[in-house]
Amino acid sequence: SLALEAAAVLTDMTAAATERAAEQLLHAHMADRDGRGRLYLHDLIRDYANASVEAEDPARAEALKRLFDWYLGAADAACGIRYPGLAKLSTAEPGGEAPELGDAGQAERWLDDERENLVAIARYAGEHGHGSTAWRLADALRGHAWTAMSAADFLALGHAALNGARAEERLPGEAVAELCMSTAYLKA
């Protein structure tokens, strides 16, 4: 599922325009909202959309970069609020307008709501040429992974970071991966 803010970043539209487009999809029964107001496509429509877009489409690549940058910046901001003393090996550059995260409770709720997406983005990024996103996201999420995520998700972040760092030959990324995986094994 996708929050409206993330959908706006993905589509490169304003929040109001994204809401109107979402309403059209809802009325056409092509999408639904879950109990938290997050959007999701029906399985067949999602599969059709994925199959109809070419992997090398420049517009798709730009949309993914915007989305990945936004999630990386938002995760870094949320973890900075929730875990202010945690040392990181990287610094995320914010992309797009970050969600409202006024206090540690709101930051933690955002991180919990976005957990599946954050892990999925790290995995995808690590395997599809966005290695920096994978290991920087894992680095930003280490504190949250230790305190609030399952060991399996923590390990998935570590593997994604390692895949991404090795693909780009980035030693800081490999260090992040080793930190994530060793800490995940301690947690398990």
Coordinates of N, CA and C in Angstrom, one line a residue:
S1 N 0.8 -1.2 0.0 CA 0.0 0.0 0.0 C 0.9 1.2 0.0
L2 N 0.3 2.3 -0.5 CA 1.1 3.5 -0.7 C 0.4 4.7 0.0
A3 N 1.1 5.5 0.8 CA 0.5 6.7 1.3 C 0.3 7.7 0.2
L4 N -0.6 8.6 0.4 CA -0.9 9.7 -0.6 C 0.4 10.5 -0.9
E5 N 1.2 10.8 0.2 CA 2.4 11.6 0.0 C 3.4 10.9 -1.0
A6 N 3.5 9.6 -0.8 CA 4.4 8.8 -1.7 C 3.9 8.7 -3.1
A7 N 2.6 8.6 -3.2 CA 1.9 8.6 -4.5 C 2.2 9.9 -5.3
A8 N 2.1 11.0 -4.5 CA 2.3 12.3 -5.1 C 3.7 12.4 -5.6
V9 N 4.7 11.9 -4.9 CA 6.1 12.0 -5.3 C 6.3 11.1 -6.5
L10 N 5.7 9.9 -6.5 CA 5.8 9.0 -7.6 C 5.3 9.5 -8.9
T11 N 4.1 10.2 -8.8 CA 3.5 10.7 -10.0 C 3.9 12.1 -10.4
D12 N 4.7 12.7 -9.5 CA 5.2 14.1 -9.7 C 4.0 15.1 -9.8
M13 N 3.0 14.9 -9.0 CA 1.8 15.8 -8.9 C 1.7 16.4 -7.5
T14 N 0.9 17.4 -7.4 CA 0.6 17.9 -6.1 C -0.3 17.0 -5.3
A15 N -0.4 17.2 -4.0 CA -1.2 16.3 -3.2 C -2.6 16.4 -3.6
A16 N -3.1 17.6 -4.0 CA -4.5 17.7 -4.4 C -4.8 16.9 -5.7
A17 N -3.9 17.1 -6.7 CA -4.1 16.4 -7.9 C -4.0 14.9 -7.7
T18 N -3.1 14.4 -6.8 CA -2.9 13.0 -6.6 C -4.2 12.5 -5.9
E19 N -4.8 13.2 -5.0 CA -6.0 12.8 -4.4 C -7.1 12.7 -5.4
R20 N -7.2 13.6 -6.3 CA -8.3 13.6 -7.4 C -8.1 12.3 -8.2
A21 N -6.8 12.1 -8.6 CA -6.5 10.9 -9.4 C -6.8 9.6 -8.7
A22 N -6.5 9.6 -7.4 CA -6.8 8.4 -6.5 C -8.3 8.2 -6.4
E23 N -9.1 9.3 -6.3 CA -10.5 9.1 -6.3 C -11.1 8.6 -7.6
Q24 N -10.5 9.0 -8.7 CA -10.9 8.4 -10.0 C -10.7 6.9 -10.0
L25 N -9.5 6.5 -9.6 CA -9.2 5.1 -9.5 C -10.1 4.3 -8.6
L26 N -10.4 4.9 -7.4 CA -11.3 4.3 -6.5 C -12.7 4.1 -7.1
H27 N -13.2 5.2 -7.7 CA -14.6 5.1 -8.3 C -14.6 4.1 -9.5
A28 N -13.5 3.9 -10.2 CA -13.5 2.9 -11.3 C -13.2 1.5 -10.8
H29 N -13.0 1.4 -9.5 CA -12.7 0.1 -8.8 C -11.4 -0.5 -9.3
M30 N -10.5 0.4 -9.6 CA -9.1 0.0 -10.0 C -8.2 0.0 -8.8
A31 N -8.6 0.6 -7.7 CA -7.7 0.8 -6.5 C -8.7 0.8 -5.3
D32 N -8.1 0.5 -4.2 CA -8.8 0.6 -2.9 C -8.0 1.3 -1.9
R33 N -8.6 1.7 -0.8 CA -7.9 2.3 0.4 C -8.0 1.3 1.5
D34 N -6.9 1.2 2.3 CA -7.0 0.3 3.5 C -7.5 1.2 4.6
G35 N -7.6 0.6 5.8 CA -8.1 1.3 7.0 C -7.4 2.6 7.3
R36 N -6.2 2.7 6.9 CA -5.4 3.9 7.2 C -5.4 4.9 6.1
G37 N -6.2 4.7 5.0 CA -6.3 5.6 3.9 C -5.2 5.4 2.9
R38 N -4.4 4.4 3.0 CA -3.4 4.1 2.0 C -3.9 3.4 0.8
L39 N -3.4 3.8 -0.4 CA -3.8 3.2 -1.6 C -3.2 1.9 -2.0
Y40 N -3.9 1.0 -2.6 CA -3.4 -0.2 -3.2 C -4.2 -0.6 -4.4
L41 N -3.4 -1.1 -5.3 CA -4.1 -1.6 -6.6 C -4.5 -3.1 -6.4
H42 N -5.5 -3.5 -7.1 CA -5.9 -4.9 -7.1 C -4.8 -5.6 -7.8
D43 N -4.6 -6.9 -7.4 CA -3.5 -7.7 -7.9 C -3.4 -7.7 -9.4
L44 N -4.5 -8.0 -10.1 CA -4.5 -8.1 -11.6 C -4.1 -6.7 -12.2
I45 N -4.6 -5.7 -11.7 CA -4.3 -4.3 -12.2 C -2.8 -4.0 -12.0
R46 N -2.3 -4.3 -10.8 CA -0.9 -4.1 -10.5 C 0.0 -4.9 -11.5
D47 N -0.4 -6.2 -11.7 CA 0.4 -7.0 -12.6 C 0.4 -6.5 -14.0
Y48 N -0.8 -6.1 -14.4 CA -1.0 -5.5 -15.8 C -0.1 -4.3 -16.0
A49 N -0.2 -3.4 -15.0 CA 0.6 -2.1 -15.0 C 2.1 -2.4 -15.1
N50 N 2.5 -3.4 -14.3 CA 4.0 -3.7 -14.3 C 4.4 -4.3 -15.6
A51 N 3.5 -5.1 -16.2 CA 3.9 -5.8 -17.4 C 3.8 -4.8 -18.6
S52 N 3.0 -3.7 -18.5 CA 2.9 -2.8 -19.6 C 3.9 -1.7 -19.7
V53 N 4.7 -1.6 -18.6 CA 5.8 -0.6 -18.6 C 7.1 -1.3 -18.8
E54 N 7.9 -0.8 -19.7 CA 9.2 -1.3 -20.1 C 10.2 -1.0 -18.9
A55 N 11.0 -1.9 -18.6 CA 12.0 -1.7 -17.5 C 12.9 -0.6 -17.8
E56 N 13.2 -0.3 -19.1 CA 14.2 0.8 -19.4 C 13.5 2.1 -19.8
D57 N 12.2 2.2 -19.5 CA 11.5 3.4 -19.8 C 12.1 4.6 -19.0
P58 N 12.5 5.7 -19.6 CA 13.1 6.8 -18.9 C 12.1 7.4 -17.9
A59 N 10.8 7.5 -18.2 CA 9.9 8.1 -17.3 C 9.7 7.2 -16.0
R60 N 9.8 5.9 -16.2 CA 9.7 4.9 -15.1 C 11.0 5.1 -14.2
A61 N 12.1 5.2 -14.8 CA 13.4 5.4 -14.1 C 13.3 6.7 -13.3
E62 N 12.8 7.8 -13.9 CA 12.7 9.1 -13.2 C 11.8 9.0 -12.0
A63 N 10.6 8.3 -12.2 CA 9.6 8.1 -11.1 C 10.2 7.3 -10.0
L64 N 10.9 6.2 -10.3 CA 11.5 5.4 -9.3 C 12.6 6.2 -8.5
K65 N 13.4 7.0 -9.2 CA 14.4 7.8 -8.5 C 13.8 8.8 -7.6
R66 N 12.7 9.5 -8.0 CA 12.0 10.4 -7.1 C 11.5 9.7 -5.9
L67 N 10.9 8.5 -6.1 CA 10.3 7.8 -5.0 C 11.4 7.3 -4.1
F68 N 12.4 6.7 -4.6 CA 13.5 6.2 -3.7 C 14.2 7.4 -3.0
D69 N 14.4 8.5 -3.6 CA 15.0 9.7 -2.9 C 14.1 10.2 -1.8
W70 N 12.8 10.2 -2.1 CA 11.8 10.6 -1.1 C 11.8 9.7 0.1
Y71 N 11.7 8.4 -0.1 CA 11.7 7.4 1.0 C 13.0 7.5 1.8
L72 N 14.1 7.6 1.1 CA 15.4 7.7 1.8 C 15.5 9.0 2.7
G73 N 15.1 10.1 2.1 CA 15.0 11.3 2.9 C 14.1 11.3 4.1
A74 N 12.9 10.7 3.8 CA 11.9 10.6 4.9 C 12.3 9.6 6.0
A75 N 12.9 8.5 5.6 CA 13.3 7.5 6.6 C 14.5 8.1 7.4
D76 N 15.4 8.8 6.7 CA 16.5 9.5 7.5 C 15.9 10.5 8.4
A77 N 14.9 11.3 8.0 CA 14.4 12.3 8.9 C 13.6 11.6 10.1
A78 N 12.8 10.6 9.8 CA 12.1 9.9 10.8 C 13.0 9.3 11.9
C79 N 14.1 8.6 11.4 CA 15.0 8.0 12.3 C 15.9 9.1 13.0
G80 N 16.1 10.2 12.4 CA 16.8 11.3 13.1 C 16.0 11.8 14.3
I81 N 14.7 11.9 14.1 CA 13.8 12.3 15.2 C 13.7 11.2 16.3
R82 N 13.5 10.0 15.8 CA 13.2 8.9 16.7 C 14.5 8.4 17.4
Y83 N 15.6 8.4 16.8 CA 16.9 7.9 17.3 C 17.9 9.0 17.1
P84 N 17.8 10.1 17.8 CA 18.7 11.2 17.5 C 20.2 11.0 17.8
G85 N 20.6 10.1 18.6 CA 22.0 9.8 18.9 C 22.7 8.8 18.1
L86 N 21.9 8.1 17.2 CA 22.5 7.0 16.4 C 23.5 7.5 15.4
A87 N 24.7 7.0 15.4 CA 25.7 7.4 14.4 C 25.4 6.6 13.1
K88 N 25.6 7.3 12.0 CA 25.4 6.7 10.7 C 26.6 6.9 9.9
L89 N 26.8 6.0 8.9 CA 27.9 6.1 8.0 C 27.7 7.0 6.8
S90 N 26.4 7.3 6.6 CA 26.0 8.1 5.4 C 25.1 9.2 5.7
T91 N 24.9 10.1 4.8 CA 23.9 11.2 5.0 C 23.0 11.2 3.8
A92 N 21.7 11.1 4.1 CA 20.7 11.1 3.0 C 20.4 12.5 2.6
E93 N 20.2 12.7 1.3 CA 19.8 14.0 0.8 C 18.3 13.9 0.6
P94 N 17.5 14.8 1.2 CA 16.1 14.7 1.1 C 15.6 14.9 -0.3
G95 N 14.6 14.2 -0.7 CA 14.1 14.3 -2.0 C 12.6 14.6 -1.9
G96 N 12.1 15.7 -2.4 CA 10.7 16.0 -2.3 C 10.3 16.4 -0.9
E97 N 9.1 16.7 -0.7 CA 8.6 17.2 0.6 C 8.4 16.0 1.5
A98 N 9.1 16.0 2.6 CA 9.0 14.9 3.6 C 7.6 14.9 4.3
P99 N 7.1 13.8 4.8 CA 5.9 13.8 5.6 C 6.0 14.5 6.9
E100 N 4.9 14.9 7.4 CA 4.9 15.6 8.7 C 5.3 14.6 9.8
L101 N 6.4 14.9 10.5 CA 6.9 14.0 11.5 C 7.4 14.9 12.7
G102 N 6.4 15.5 13.4 CA 6.7 16.4 14.4 C 7.4 15.9 15.7
D103 N 7.1 14.7 16.1 CA 7.7 14.2 17.3 C 8.1 12.7 17.1
A104 N 8.7 12.1 18.1 CA 9.2 10.7 18.1 C 8.1 9.8 17.8
G105 N 6.9 10.0 18.4 CA 5.8 9.1 18.2 C 5.3 9.1 16.8
Q106 N 5.2 10.3 16.2 CA 4.8 10.3 14.8 C 5.8 9.7 13.9
A107 N 7.1 9.9 14.2 CA 8.2 9.3 13.4 C 8.1 7.8 13.5
E108 N 7.9 7.3 14.7 CA 7.8 5.8 14.9 C 6.6 5.3 14.1
R109 N 5.4 5.9 14.2 CA 4.3 5.5 13.4 C 4.5 5.5 11.9
W110 N 5.2 6.5 11.4 CA 5.5 6.5 10.0 C 6.4 5.4 9.6
L111 N 7.4 5.1 10.4 CA 8.4 4.0 10.2 C 7.6 2.7 10.2
D112 N 6.7 2.5 11.2 CA 6.0 1.3 11.2 C 5.0 1.1 10.1
D113 N 4.4 2.2 9.7 CA 3.4 2.1 8.5 C 4.2 1.8 7.2
E114 N 5.4 2.3 7.1 CA 6.1 2.2 5.9 C 7.1 1.0 5.9
R115 N 7.1 0.2 6.9 CA 8.1 -0.9 7.0 C 8.2 -1.7 5.8
E116 N 7.0 -2.2 5.3 CA 7.0 -3.1 4.2 C 7.6 -2.4 2.9
N117 N 7.2 -1.2 2.7 CA 7.7 -0.4 1.6 C 9.2 -0.2 1.7
L118 N 9.7 0.2 2.9 CA 11.1 0.5 3.1 C 12.0 -0.8 2.8
V119 N 11.5 -1.9 3.3 CA 12.3 -3.1 3.0 C 12.2 -3.5 1.6
A120 N 11.0 -3.4 1.0 CA 10.9 -3.7 -0.5 C 11.8 -2.8 -1.3
I121 N 11.8 -1.5 -1.0 CA 12.6 -0.6 -1.8 C 14.1 -0.9 -1.6
A122 N 14.5 -1.2 -0.4 CA 15.9 -1.6 -0.2 C 16.3 -2.9 -1.1
R123 N 15.4 -3.9 -1.0 CA 15.6 -5.1 -1.8 C 15.7 -4.8 -3.3
Y124 N 14.7 -4.1 -3.8 CA 14.7 -3.7 -5.2 C 15.9 -2.9 -5.6
A125 N 16.2 -1.9 -4.8 CA 17.3 -1.0 -5.1 C 18.6 -1.8 -5.2
G126 N 18.8 -2.7 -4.2 CA 20.0 -3.5 -4.2 C 20.2 -4.4 -5.4
E127 N 19.1 -4.8 -6.0 CA 19.2 -5.8 -7.1 C 19.0 -5.2 -8.5
H128 N 18.6 -3.9 -8.5 CA 18.3 -3.3 -9.8 C 19.1 -2.0 -10.1
G129 N 20.3 -1.9 -9.7 CA 21.1 -0.8 -10.1 C 21.0 0.5 -9.3
H130 N 20.4 0.4 -8.1 CA 20.3 1.6 -7.2 C 20.9 1.3 -5.9
G131 N 22.2 0.8 -6.0 CA 22.9 0.3 -4.8 C 23.0 1.3 -3.7
S132 N 23.3 2.6 -4.1 CA 23.4 3.6 -3.1 C 22.2 3.8 -2.2
T133 N 21.0 3.7 -2.9 CA 19.8 3.8 -2.2 C 19.7 2.6 -1.2
A134 N 20.0 1.4 -1.6 CA 19.9 0.3 -0.7 C 20.7 0.4 0.5
W135 N 22.0 0.7 0.4 CA 22.8 0.7 1.6 C 22.6 2.0 2.4
R136 N 22.3 3.1 1.8 CA 21.9 4.3 2.6 C 20.6 4.2 3.4
L137 N 19.7 3.5 2.8 CA 18.4 3.2 3.5 C 18.6 2.3 4.6
A138 N 19.4 1.2 4.4 CA 19.8 0.3 5.5 C 20.5 1.1 6.7
D139 N 21.4 2.0 6.3 CA 22.1 2.7 7.3 C 21.1 3.6 8.1
A140 N 20.2 4.3 7.4 CA 19.3 5.2 8.1 C 18.3 4.4 9.0
L141 N 18.0 3.2 8.6 CA 17.0 2.4 9.4 C 17.6 1.5 10.5
R142 N 18.9 1.5 10.7 CA 19.6 0.6 11.6 C 19.0 0.7 13.0
G143 N 18.8 1.9 13.5 CA 18.3 2.0 14.9 C 16.8 1.5 15.0
H144 N 16.0 1.8 14.0 CA 14.7 1.3 14.0 C 14.6 -0.2 13.8
A145 N 15.5 -0.7 13.0 CA 15.5 -2.2 12.7 C 15.9 -2.9 14.0
W146 N 16.8 -2.3 14.8 CA 17.2 -2.9 16.1 C 16.1 -2.9 17.1
T147 N 15.4 -1.8 17.2 CA 14.4 -1.7 18.2 C 13.0 -2.2 17.8
A148 N 12.6 -2.1 16.6 CA 11.2 -2.3 16.2 C 10.9 -3.2 15.0
M149 N 11.9 -3.7 14.3 CA 11.7 -4.6 13.2 C 12.1 -6.0 13.5
S150 N 11.6 -6.9 12.7 CA 11.9 -8.3 12.9 C 13.4 -8.5 12.5
A151 N 14.0 -9.6 13.0 CA 15.3 -9.9 12.6 C 15.4 -10.3 11.1
A152 N 14.3 -10.8 10.6 CA 14.3 -11.2 9.2 C 14.3 -9.9 8.3
D153 N 13.5 -8.9 8.7 CA 13.5 -7.6 8.0 C 14.9 -6.9 8.1
F154 N 15.5 -7.0 9.3 CA 16.8 -6.4 9.5 C 17.8 -7.1 8.6
L155 N 17.8 -8.4 8.6 CA 18.7 -9.2 7.7 C 18.5 -8.9 6.2
A156 N 17.2 -8.7 5.8 CA 16.9 -8.3 4.4 C 17.5 -7.0 4.1
L157 N 17.5 -6.0 5.0 CA 18.1 -4.7 4.8 C 19.6 -4.9 4.6
G158 N 20.2 -5.8 5.4 CA 21.6 -6.0 5.4 C 22.0 -6.6 4.0
H159 N 21.3 -7.6 3.6 CA 21.6 -8.3 2.3 C 21.4 -7.3 1.1
A160 N 20.3 -6.5 1.2 CA 20.1 -5.5 0.2 C 21.3 -4.5 0.1
A161 N 21.7 -4.0 1.3 CA 22.9 -3.1 1.4 C 24.1 -3.8 0.8
L162 N 24.3 -5.0 1.1 CA 25.5 -5.7 0.6 C 25.5 -5.8 -0.9
N163 N 24.3 -6.2 -1.5 CA 24.2 -6.3 -2.9 C 24.4 -5.0 -3.6
G164 N 23.8 -3.9 -3.0 CA 24.0 -2.6 -3.6 C 25.4 -2.1 -3.5
A165 N 26.0 -2.3 -2.3 CA 27.4 -1.8 -2.1 C 28.4 -2.5 -3.0
R166 N 28.2 -3.8 -3.1 CA 29.2 -4.6 -4.0 C 29.0 -4.2 -5.5
A167 N 27.7 -4.0 -5.9 CA 27.5 -3.6 -7.3 C 28.2 -2.2 -7.6
E168 N 28.3 -1.4 -6.6 CA 28.9 0.0 -6.8 C 30.3 0.1 -6.3
E169 N 30.8 -1.1 -5.7 CA 32.1 -1.1 -5.1 C 32.3 0.0 -4.1
R170 N 31.4 0.1 -3.1 CA 31.4 1.1 -2.1 C 31.7 0.5 -0.7
L171 N 32.8 0.7 -0.2 CA 33.2 0.1 1.1 C 32.3 0.6 2.2
P172 N 31.9 1.9 2.3 CA 31.0 2.3 3.4 C 29.7 1.5 3.3
G173 N 29.2 1.2 2.1 CA 28.0 0.4 2.0 C 28.2 -1.0 2.5
E174 N 29.4 -1.6 2.2 CA 29.7 -2.9 2.7 C 29.8 -2.9 4.3
A175 N 30.3 -1.8 4.8 CA 30.4 -1.7 6.3 C 29.0 -1.6 6.9
V176 N 28.1 -0.9 6.2 CA 26.7 -0.8 6.7 C 26.0 -2.2 6.6
A177 N 26.3 -2.9 5.5 CA 25.7 -4.2 5.4 C 26.2 -5.1 6.5
E178 N 27.5 -5.1 6.8 CA 28.0 -6.0 7.9 C 27.5 -5.6 9.2
L179 N 27.3 -4.3 9.5 CA 26.7 -3.8 10.7 C 25.3 -4.4 10.9
C180 N 24.5 -4.2 9.8 CA 23.1 -4.7 9.8 C 23.0 -6.2 10.0
M181 N 23.8 -6.9 9.2 CA 23.6 -8.4 9.3 C 24.2 -8.9 10.7
S182 N 25.3 -8.4 11.2 CA 25.8 -8.9 12.5 C 24.8 -8.5 13.6
T183 N 24.2 -7.3 13.5 CA 23.3 -6.9 14.6 C 22.0 -7.7 14.4
A184 N 21.6 -8.0 13.2 CA 20.4 -8.8 13.0 C 20.5 -10.2 13.6
Y185 N 21.8 -10.8 13.4 CA 22.0 -12.1 14.0 C 22.0 -12.1 15.5
L186 N 22.5 -11.0 16.1 CA 22.4 -10.8 17.6 C 21.0 -10.7 18.0
K187 N 20.2 -10.1 17.2 CA 18.8 -9.9 17.6 C 18.0 -11.2 17.5
A188 N 18.3 -12.1 16.6 CA 17.6 -13.3 16.3 C 17.6 -14.3 17.5

